[in-house]
PDB file of C-alpha atoms in Angstrom:
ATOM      1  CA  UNK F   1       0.000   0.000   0.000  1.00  0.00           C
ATOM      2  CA  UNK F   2       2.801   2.221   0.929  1.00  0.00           C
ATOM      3  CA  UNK F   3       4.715   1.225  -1.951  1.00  0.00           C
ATOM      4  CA  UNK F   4       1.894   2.224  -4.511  1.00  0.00           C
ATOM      5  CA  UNK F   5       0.993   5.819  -2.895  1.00  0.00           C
ATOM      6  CA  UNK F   6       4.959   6.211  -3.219  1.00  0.00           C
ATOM      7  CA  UNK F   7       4.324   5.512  -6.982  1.00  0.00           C
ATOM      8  CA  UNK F   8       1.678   7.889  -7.367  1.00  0.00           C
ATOM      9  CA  UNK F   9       2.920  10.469  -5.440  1.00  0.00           C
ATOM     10  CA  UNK F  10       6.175   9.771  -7.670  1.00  0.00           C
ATOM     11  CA  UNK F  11       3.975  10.103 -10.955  1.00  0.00           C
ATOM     12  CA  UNK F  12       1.691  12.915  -9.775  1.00  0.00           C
ATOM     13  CA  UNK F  13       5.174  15.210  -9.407  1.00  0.00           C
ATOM     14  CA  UNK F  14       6.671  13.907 -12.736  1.00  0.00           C
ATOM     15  CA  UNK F  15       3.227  15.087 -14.449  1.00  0.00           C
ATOM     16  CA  UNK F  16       3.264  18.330 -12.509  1.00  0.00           C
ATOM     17  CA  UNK F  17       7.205  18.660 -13.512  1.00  0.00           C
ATOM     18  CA  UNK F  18       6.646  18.031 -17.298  1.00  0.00           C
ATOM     19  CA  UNK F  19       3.733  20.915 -17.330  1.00  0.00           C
ATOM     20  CA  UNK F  20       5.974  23.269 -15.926  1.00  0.00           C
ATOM     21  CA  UNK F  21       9.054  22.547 -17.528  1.00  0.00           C
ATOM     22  CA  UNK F  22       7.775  21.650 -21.378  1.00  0.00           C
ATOM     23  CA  UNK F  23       4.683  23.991 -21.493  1.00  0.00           C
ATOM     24  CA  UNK F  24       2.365  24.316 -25.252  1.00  0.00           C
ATOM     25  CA  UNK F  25       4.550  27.232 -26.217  1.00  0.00           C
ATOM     26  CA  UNK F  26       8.056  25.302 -25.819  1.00  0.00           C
ATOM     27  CA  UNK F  27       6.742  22.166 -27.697  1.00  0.00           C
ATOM     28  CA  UNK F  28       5.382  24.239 -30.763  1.00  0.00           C
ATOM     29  CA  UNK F  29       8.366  26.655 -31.360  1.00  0.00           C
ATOM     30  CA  UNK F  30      10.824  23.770 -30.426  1.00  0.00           C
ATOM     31  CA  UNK F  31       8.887  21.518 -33.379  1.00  0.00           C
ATOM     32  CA  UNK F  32       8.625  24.408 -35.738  1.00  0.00           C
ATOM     33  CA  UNK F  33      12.393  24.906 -35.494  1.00  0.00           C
ATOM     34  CA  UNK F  34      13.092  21.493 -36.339  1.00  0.00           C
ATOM     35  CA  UNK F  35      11.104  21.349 -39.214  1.00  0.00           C
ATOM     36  CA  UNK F  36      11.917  24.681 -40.784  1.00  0.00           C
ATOM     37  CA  UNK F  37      15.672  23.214 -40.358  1.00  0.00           C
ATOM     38  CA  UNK F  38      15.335  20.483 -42.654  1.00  0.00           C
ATOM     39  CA  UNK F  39      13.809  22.343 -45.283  1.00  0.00           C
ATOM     40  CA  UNK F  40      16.202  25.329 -45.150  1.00  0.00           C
ATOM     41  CA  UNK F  41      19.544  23.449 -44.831  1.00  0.00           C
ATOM     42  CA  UNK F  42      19.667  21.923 -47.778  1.00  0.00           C
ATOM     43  CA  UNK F  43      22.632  18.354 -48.322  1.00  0.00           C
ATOM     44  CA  UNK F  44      23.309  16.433 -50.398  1.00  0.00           C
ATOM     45  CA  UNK F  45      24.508  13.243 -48.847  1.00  0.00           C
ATOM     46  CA  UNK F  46      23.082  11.435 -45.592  1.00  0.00           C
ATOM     47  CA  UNK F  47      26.698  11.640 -43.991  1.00  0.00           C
ATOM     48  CA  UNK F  48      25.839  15.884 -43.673  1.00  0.00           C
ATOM     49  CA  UNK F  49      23.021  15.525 -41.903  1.00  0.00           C
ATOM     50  CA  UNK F  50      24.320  15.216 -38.264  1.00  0.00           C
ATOM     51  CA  UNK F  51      27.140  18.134 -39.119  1.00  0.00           C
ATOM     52  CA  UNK F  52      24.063  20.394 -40.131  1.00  0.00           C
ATOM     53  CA  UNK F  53      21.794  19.966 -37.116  1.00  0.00           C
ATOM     54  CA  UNK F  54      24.074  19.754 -34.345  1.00  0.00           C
ATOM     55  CA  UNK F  55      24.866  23.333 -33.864  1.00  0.00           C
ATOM     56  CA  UNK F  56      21.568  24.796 -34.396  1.00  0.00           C
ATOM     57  CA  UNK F  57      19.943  22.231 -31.878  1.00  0.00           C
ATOM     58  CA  UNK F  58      22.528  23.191 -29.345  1.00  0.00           C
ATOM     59  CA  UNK F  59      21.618  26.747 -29.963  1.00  0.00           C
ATOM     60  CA  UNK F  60      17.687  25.585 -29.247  1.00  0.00           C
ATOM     61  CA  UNK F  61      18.982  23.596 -26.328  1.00  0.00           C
ATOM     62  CA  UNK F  62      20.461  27.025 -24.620  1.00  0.00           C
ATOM     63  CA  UNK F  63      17.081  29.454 -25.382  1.00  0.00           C
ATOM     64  CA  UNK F  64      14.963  26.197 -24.419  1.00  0.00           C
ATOM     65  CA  UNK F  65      16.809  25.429 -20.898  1.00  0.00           C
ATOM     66  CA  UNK F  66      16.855  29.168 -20.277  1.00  0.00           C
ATOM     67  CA  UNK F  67      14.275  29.377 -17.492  1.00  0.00           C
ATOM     68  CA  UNK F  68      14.496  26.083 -16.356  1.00  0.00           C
ATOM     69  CA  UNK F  69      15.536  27.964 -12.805  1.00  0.00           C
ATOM     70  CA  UNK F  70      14.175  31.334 -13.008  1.00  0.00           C
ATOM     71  CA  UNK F  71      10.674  29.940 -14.334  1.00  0.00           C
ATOM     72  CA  UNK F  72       9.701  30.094 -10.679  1.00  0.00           C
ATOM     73  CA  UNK F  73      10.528  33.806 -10.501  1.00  0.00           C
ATOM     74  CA  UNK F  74       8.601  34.446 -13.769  1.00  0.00           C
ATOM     75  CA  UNK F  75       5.542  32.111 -12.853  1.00  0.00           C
ATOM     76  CA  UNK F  76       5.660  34.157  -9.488  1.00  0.00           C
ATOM     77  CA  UNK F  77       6.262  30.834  -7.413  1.00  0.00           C
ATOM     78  CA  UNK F  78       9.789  32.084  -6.243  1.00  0.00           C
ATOM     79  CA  UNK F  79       7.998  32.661  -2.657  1.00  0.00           C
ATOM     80  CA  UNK F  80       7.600  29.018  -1.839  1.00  0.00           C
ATOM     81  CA  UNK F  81       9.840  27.773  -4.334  1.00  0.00           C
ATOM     82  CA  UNK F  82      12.697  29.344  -1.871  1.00  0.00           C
ATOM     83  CA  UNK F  83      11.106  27.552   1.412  1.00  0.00           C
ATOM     84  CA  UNK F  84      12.989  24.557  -0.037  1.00  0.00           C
ATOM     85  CA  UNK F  85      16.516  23.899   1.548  1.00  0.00           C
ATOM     86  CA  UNK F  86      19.289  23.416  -1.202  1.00  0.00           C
ATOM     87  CA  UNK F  87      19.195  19.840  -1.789  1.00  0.00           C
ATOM     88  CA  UNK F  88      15.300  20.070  -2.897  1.00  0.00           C
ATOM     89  CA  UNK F  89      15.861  23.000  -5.149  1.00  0.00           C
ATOM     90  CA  UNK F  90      18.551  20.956  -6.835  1.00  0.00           C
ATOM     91  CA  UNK F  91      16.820  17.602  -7.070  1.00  0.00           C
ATOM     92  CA  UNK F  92      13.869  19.908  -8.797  1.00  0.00           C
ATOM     93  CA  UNK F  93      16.011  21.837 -11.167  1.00  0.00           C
ATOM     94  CA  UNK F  94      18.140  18.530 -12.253  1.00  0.00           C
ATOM     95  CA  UNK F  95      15.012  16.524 -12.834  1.00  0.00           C
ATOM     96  CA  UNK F  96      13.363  19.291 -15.098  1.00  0.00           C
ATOM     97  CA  UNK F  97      16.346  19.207 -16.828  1.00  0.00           C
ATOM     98  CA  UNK F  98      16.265  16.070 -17.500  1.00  0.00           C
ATOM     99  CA  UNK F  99      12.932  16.088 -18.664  1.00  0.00           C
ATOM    100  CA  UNK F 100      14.322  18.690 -21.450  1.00  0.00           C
ATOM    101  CA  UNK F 101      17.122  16.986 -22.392  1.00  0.00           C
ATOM    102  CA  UNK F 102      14.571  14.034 -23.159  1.00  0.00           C
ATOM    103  CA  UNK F 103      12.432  16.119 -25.102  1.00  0.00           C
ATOM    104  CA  UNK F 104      15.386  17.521 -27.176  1.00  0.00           C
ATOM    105  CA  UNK F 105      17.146  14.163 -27.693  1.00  0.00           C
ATOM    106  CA  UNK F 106      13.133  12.985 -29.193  1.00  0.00           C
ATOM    107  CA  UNK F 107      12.766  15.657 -31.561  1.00  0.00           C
ATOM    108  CA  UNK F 108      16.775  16.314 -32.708  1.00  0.00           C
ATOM    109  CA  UNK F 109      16.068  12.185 -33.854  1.00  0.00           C
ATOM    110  CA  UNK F 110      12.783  13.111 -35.772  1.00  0.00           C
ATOM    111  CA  UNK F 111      14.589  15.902 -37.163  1.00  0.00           C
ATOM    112  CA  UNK F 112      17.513  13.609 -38.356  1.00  0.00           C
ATOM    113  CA  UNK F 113      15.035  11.901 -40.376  1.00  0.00           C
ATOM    114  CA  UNK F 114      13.319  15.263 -41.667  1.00  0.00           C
ATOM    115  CA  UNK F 115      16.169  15.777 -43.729  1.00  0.00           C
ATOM    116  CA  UNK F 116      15.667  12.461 -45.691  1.00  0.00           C
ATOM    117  CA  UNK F 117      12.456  14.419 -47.129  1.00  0.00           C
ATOM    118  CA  UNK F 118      15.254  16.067 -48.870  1.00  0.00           C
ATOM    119  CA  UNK F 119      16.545  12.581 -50.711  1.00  0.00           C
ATOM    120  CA  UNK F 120      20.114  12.734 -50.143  1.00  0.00           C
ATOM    121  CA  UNK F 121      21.972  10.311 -51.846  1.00  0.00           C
ATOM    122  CA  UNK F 122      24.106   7.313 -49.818  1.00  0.00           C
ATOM    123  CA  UNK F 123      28.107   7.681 -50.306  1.00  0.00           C
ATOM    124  CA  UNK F 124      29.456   4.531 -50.583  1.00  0.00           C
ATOM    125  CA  UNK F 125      27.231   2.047 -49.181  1.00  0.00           C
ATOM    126  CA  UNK F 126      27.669   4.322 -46.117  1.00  0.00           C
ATOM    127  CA  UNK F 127      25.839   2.122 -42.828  1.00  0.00           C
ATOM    128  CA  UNK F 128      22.467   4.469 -42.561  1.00  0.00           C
ATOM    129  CA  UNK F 129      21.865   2.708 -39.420  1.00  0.00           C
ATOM    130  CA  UNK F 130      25.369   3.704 -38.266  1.00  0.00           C
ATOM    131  CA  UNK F 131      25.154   6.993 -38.844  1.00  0.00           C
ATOM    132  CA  UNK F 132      22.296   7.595 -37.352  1.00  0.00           C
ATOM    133  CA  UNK F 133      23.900   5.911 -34.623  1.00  0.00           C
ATOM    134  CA  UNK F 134      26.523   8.246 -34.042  1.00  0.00           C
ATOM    135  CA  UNK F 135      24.387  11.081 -34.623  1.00  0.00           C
ATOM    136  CA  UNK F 136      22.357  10.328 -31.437  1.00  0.00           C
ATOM    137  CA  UNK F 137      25.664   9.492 -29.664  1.00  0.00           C
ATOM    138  CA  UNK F 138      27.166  12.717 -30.817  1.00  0.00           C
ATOM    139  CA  UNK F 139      23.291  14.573 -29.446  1.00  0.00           C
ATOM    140  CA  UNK F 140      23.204  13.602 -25.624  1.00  0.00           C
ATOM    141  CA  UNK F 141      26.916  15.531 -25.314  1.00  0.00           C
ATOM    142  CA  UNK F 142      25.747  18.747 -27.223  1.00  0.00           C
ATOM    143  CA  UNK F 143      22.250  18.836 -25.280  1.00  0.00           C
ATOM    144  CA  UNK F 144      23.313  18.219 -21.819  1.00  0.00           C
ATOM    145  CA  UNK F 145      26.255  20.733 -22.455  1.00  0.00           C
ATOM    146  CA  UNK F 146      24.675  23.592 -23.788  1.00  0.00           C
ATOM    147  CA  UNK F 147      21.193  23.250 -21.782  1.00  0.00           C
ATOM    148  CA  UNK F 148      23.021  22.930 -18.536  1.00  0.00           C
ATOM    149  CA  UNK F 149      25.290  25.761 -19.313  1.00  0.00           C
ATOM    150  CA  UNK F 150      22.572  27.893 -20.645  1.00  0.00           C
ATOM    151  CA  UNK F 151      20.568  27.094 -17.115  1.00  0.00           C
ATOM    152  CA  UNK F 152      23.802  28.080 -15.081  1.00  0.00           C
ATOM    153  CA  UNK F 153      25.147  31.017 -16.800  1.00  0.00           C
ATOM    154  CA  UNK F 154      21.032  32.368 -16.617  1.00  0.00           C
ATOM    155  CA  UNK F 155      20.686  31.627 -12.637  1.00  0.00           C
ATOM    156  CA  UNK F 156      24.453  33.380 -12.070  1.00  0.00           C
ATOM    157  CA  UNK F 157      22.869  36.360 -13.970  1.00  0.00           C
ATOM    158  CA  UNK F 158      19.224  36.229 -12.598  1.00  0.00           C
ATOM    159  CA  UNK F 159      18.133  37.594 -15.997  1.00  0.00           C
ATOM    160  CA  UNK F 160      17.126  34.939 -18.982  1.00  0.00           C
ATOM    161  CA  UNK F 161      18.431  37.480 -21.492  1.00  0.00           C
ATOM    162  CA  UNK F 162      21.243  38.323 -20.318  1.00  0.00           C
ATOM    163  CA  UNK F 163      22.174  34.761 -19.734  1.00  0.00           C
ATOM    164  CA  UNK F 164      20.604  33.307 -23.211  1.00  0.00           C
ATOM    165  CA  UNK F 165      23.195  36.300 -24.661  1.00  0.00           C
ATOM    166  CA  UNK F 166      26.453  35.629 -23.119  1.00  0.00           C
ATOM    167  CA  UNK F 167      25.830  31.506 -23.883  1.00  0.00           C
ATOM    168  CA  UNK F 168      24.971  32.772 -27.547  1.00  0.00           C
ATOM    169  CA  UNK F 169      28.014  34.356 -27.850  1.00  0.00           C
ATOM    170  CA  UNK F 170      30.089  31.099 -26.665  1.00  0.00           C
ATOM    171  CA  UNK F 171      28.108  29.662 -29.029  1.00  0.00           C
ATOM    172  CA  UNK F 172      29.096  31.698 -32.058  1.00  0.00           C
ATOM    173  CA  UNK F 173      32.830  30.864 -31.001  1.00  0.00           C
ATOM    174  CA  UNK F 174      32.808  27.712 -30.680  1.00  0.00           C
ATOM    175  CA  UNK F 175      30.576  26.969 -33.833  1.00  0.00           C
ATOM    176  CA  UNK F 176      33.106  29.022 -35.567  1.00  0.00           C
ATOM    177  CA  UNK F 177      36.074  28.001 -38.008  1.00  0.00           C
ATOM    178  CA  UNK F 178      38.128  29.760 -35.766  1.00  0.00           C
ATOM    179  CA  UNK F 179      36.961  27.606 -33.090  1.00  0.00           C
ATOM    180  CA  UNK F 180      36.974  24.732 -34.342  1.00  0.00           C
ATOM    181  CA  UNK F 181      40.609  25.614 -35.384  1.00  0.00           C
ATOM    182  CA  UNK F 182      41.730  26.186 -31.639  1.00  0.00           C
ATOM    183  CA  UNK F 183      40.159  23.062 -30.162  1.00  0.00           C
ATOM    184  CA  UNK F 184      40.253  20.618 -32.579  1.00  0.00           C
ATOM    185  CA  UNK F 185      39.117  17.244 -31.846  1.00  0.00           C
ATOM    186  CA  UNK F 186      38.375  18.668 -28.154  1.00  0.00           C
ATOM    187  CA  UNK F 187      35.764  21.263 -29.389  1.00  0.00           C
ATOM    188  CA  UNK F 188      32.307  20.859 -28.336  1.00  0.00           C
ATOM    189  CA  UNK F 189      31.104  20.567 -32.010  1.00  0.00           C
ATOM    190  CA  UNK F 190      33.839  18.449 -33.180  1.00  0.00           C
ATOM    191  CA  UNK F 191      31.045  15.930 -34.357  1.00  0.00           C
ATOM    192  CA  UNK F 192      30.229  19.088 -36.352  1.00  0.00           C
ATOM    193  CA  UNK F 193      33.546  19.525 -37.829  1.00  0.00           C
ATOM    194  CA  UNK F 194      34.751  15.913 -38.319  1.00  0.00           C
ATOM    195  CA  UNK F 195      35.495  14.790 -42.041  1.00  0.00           C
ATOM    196  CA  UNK F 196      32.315  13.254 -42.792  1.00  0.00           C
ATOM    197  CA  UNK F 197      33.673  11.413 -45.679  1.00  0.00           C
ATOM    198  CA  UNK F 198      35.491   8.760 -43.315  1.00  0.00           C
ATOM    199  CA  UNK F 199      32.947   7.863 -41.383  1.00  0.00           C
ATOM    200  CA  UNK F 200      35.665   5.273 -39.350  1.00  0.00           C
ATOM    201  CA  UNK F 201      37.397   8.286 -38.294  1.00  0.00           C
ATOM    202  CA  UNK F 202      36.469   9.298 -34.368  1.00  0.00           C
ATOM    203  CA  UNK F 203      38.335  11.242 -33.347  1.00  0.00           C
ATOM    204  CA  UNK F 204      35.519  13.668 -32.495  1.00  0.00           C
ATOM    205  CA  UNK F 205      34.179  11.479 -29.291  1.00  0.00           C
ATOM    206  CA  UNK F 206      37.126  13.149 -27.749  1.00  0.00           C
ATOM    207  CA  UNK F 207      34.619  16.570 -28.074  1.00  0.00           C
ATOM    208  CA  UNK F 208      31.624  14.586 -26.882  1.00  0.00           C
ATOM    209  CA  UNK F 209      33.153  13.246 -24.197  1.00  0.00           C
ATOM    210  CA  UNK F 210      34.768  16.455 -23.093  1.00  0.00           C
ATOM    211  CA  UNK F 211      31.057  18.024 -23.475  1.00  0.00           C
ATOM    212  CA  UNK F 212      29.417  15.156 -20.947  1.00  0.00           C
ATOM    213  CA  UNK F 213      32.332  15.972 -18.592  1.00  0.00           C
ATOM    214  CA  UNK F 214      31.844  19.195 -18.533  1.00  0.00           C
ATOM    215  CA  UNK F 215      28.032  18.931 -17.999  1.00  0.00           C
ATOM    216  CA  UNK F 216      28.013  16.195 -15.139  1.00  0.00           C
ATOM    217  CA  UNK F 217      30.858  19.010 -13.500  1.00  0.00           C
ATOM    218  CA  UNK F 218      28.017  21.541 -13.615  1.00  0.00           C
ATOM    219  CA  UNK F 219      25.665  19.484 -12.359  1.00  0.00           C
ATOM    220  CA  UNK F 220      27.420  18.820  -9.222  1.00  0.00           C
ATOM    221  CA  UNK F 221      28.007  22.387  -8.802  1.00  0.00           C
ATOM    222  CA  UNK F 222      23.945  23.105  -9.110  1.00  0.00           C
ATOM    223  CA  UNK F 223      23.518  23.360  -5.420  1.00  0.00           C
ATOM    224  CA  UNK F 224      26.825  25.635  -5.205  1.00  0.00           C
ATOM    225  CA  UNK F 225      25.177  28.309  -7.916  1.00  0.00           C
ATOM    226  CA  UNK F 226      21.476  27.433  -5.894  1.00  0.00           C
ATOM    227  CA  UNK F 227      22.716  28.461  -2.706  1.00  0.00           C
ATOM    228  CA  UNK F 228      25.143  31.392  -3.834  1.00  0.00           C
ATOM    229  CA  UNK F 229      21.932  33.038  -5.413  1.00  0.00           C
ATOM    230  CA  UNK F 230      19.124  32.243  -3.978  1.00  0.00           C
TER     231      UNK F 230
END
């Protein structure tokens, strides 16, 4: 008995969580964006699809994690919100995240396959299956990166904009040439960047792996930011 009111109580949050954090407005602008992106990028080959989406999801990552903090400020439920101690604020934020991160792994996969409206031709025999493997590999490093990031850099600012600004313009670097020239293989969009003819060559998980780092290092340090701002 105790057991199954855990459960509910368990599911009844979740529910309550996903309203909050993935609201009618997010899920219609976030869709839109995808499918506008297939149709205005155009390829040519399957093996550019990945290379052409993973920046500009990583750029809807950082405007759609924004407010996953300051929504309570903004919803004008900062009031209780703050009754929590530190520990409940962070379990919250981290599980909304989550929830996002979900959401933005679904859609960046139906947008993969968006593009094949455009009938890009195979190279090779190129593995579909593969790359689309590797895509979603290459995915869960840019989203947790950037929407964590995106989430920290808005709470240390207590302003969205000003947050969703100065992650835009780490963006622009490291989406850059320039960028991609100083970090190499270690850049968060080497997946981006990676000679997409030699699909054996991966050397770009060194990126990915460097992004996942970096975003389970700001994760521990969301009850640090939580309790040095409020």
């Amino acid at each position: 008995m105790y057991r199954n009111l855990c459960v509910e109580q368990e599911a009844s949050i979740l529910k309550k969580e996903i309203k909050i954090c993935l609201p009618i407005y997010k899920l219609i602008y976030s869709m839109s964006f995808i499918l506008i992106l297939s149709f205005v990028r155009g390829i040519e080959s399957v093996n550019e699809i990945g290379a052409v989406i993973q920046a500009p999801i990583a750029l809807l990552a950082v405007i759609f994690c924004a407010d996953t903090y300051l929504t309570e400020v903004q919803n004008h439920r900062a009031e209780i919100f703050h009754l929590y101690d530190t520990k409940r604020k962070s379990k919250v934020i981290i599980r909304r995240l989550m929830l996002q991160n979900i959401y933005l792994f679904g859609i960046s996969l139906i947008g993969y396959g968006f593009f094949y409206l455009q009938r890009p031709i195979v190279l090779n025999g190129t593995p579909q299956g593969l790359l689309f493997f590797l895509f979603a590999l290459a995915m869960i490093g840019t989203l947790l990166f950037w929407s964590i990031l995106s989430m920290m850099i808005c709470n240390l600012w207590k302003n969205m904009w000003a947050g969703i600004g100065t992650t835009l313009l780490l963006w622009i670097f490291c989406s850059s040439q320039f960028g991609a020239q100083i970090f190499g293989k270690w850049s968060v969009f080497s997946y981006t960047f990676r000679p997409i003819e030699y699909i054996s060559d991966m050397g770009w998980l060194c990126g990915e792996m460097l992004s996942v780092a970096l975003a389970l290092l700001m994760v521990a340090l969301v009850p640090v930011i939580i309790k040095k701002r409020g």
